[in-house]
Coordinates of C-alpha atoms in Angstrom, one line a residue:
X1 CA 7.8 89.5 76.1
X2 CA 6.4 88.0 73.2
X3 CA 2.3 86.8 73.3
X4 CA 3.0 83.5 72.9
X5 CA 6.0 83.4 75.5
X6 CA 2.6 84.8 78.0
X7 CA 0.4 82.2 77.1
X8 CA 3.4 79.5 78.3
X9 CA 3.7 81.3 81.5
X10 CA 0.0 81.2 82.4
X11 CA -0.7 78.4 85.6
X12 CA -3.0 76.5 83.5
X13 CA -0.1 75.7 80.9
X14 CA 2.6 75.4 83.7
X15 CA 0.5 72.6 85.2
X16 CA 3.1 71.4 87.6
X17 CA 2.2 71.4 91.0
X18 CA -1.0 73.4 90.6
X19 CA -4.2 72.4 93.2
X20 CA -7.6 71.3 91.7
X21 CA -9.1 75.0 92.3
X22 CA -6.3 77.0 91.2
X23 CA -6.2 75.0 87.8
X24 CA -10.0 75.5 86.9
X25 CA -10.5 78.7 88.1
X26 CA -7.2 79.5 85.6
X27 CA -8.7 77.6 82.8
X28 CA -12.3 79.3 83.8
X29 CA -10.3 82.8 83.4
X30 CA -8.9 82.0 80.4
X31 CA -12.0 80.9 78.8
X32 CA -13.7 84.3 79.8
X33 CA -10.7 86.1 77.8
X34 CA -11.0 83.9 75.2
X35 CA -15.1 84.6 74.5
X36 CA -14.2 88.5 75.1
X37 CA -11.6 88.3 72.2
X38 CA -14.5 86.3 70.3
X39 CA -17.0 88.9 70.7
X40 CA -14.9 91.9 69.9
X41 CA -14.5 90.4 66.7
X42 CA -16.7 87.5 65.8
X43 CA -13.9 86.3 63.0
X44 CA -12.0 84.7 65.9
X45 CA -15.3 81.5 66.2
X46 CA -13.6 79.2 64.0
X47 CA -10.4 79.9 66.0
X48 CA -11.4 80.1 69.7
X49 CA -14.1 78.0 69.7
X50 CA -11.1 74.4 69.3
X51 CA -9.0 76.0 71.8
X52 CA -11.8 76.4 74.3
X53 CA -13.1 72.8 73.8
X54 CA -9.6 71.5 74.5
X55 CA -9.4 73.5 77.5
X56 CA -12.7 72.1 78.6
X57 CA -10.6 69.3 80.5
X58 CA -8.0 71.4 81.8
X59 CA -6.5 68.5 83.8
X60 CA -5.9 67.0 80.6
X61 CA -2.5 67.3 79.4
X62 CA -2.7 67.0 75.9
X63 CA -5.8 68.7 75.4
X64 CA -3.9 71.7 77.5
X65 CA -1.1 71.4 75.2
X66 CA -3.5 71.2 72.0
X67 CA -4.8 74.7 73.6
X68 CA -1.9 76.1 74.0
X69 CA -0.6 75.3 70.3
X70 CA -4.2 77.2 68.9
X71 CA -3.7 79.9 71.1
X72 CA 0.2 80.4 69.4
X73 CA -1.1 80.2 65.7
X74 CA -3.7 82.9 66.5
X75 CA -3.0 86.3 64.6
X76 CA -1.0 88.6 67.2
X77 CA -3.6 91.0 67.7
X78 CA -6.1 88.3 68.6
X79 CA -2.9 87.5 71.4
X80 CA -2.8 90.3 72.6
X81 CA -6.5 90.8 73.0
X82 CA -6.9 87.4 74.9
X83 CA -3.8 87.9 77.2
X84 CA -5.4 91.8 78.1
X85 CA -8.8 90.4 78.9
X86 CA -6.9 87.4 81.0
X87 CA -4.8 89.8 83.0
X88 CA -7.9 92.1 83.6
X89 CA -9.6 88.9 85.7
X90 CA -6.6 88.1 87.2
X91 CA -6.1 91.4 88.6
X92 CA -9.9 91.3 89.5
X93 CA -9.7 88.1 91.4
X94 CA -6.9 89.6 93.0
X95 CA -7.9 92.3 94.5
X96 CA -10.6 90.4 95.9
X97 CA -8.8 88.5 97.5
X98 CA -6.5 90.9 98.8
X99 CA -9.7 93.0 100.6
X100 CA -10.4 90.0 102.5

C-alpha cells in the first residue's frame, strides 16, 4: 500500500459518517504524528506547519482536503514517518480502550 493511498484511508479524510469525537480525536492524532515527523527532522516546518493549520478545522471539508493534498506532496520518507507515528497512537488509544 502506497503512503499516500494510507493517508486517504485515515477517518479524518473518510469524513463520512464520522461522530464529533471520533473526528477530532483523529485529526488530534494526526497532528501529534505530524509534529513527531517535524521534530525528527526540523526540514519538514515549512511543510507540516500548512497541513496542520488546515487540519485545525477538521470538520472543514476543504481545509481537510487542502491537508490531505500537502500530506501527498511530502517526500516519501517524511510519509512514512507521519503514517508510523499515527499508527503508534492509534494502537495506543486502542489498547486503552480495549483494558477497559
Amino acid at each position: 500500500m502506497s503512503p499516500a493511498a494510507s493517508f486517504r484511508l485515515m477517518p479524518i479524510f473518510r469524513g463520512a459518517g464520522l461522530g464529533i469525537f471520533k473526528m477530532g480525536g483523529d485529526a488530534v492524532r494526526l497532528t501529534q504524528a505530524m509534529e513527531t515527523a517535524w521534530k525528527a527532522n526540523p526540514d519538514l516546518w515549512d511543510a507540516l506547519y500548512p497541513a496542520a493549520v488546515a487540519l485545525g478545522d477538521p470538520f472543514n471539508r476543504e481545509r481537510r482536503e487542502r491537508c490531505l493534498s500537502l500530506l501527498e506532496a511530502l517526500p516519501p520518507r517524511a510519509q512514512s514517518k507521519i503514517l508510523t507515528a499515527y499508527a503508534r497512537k492509534s494502537d495506543g488509544i486502542e489498547r486503552k480502550g480495549s483494558a477497559a
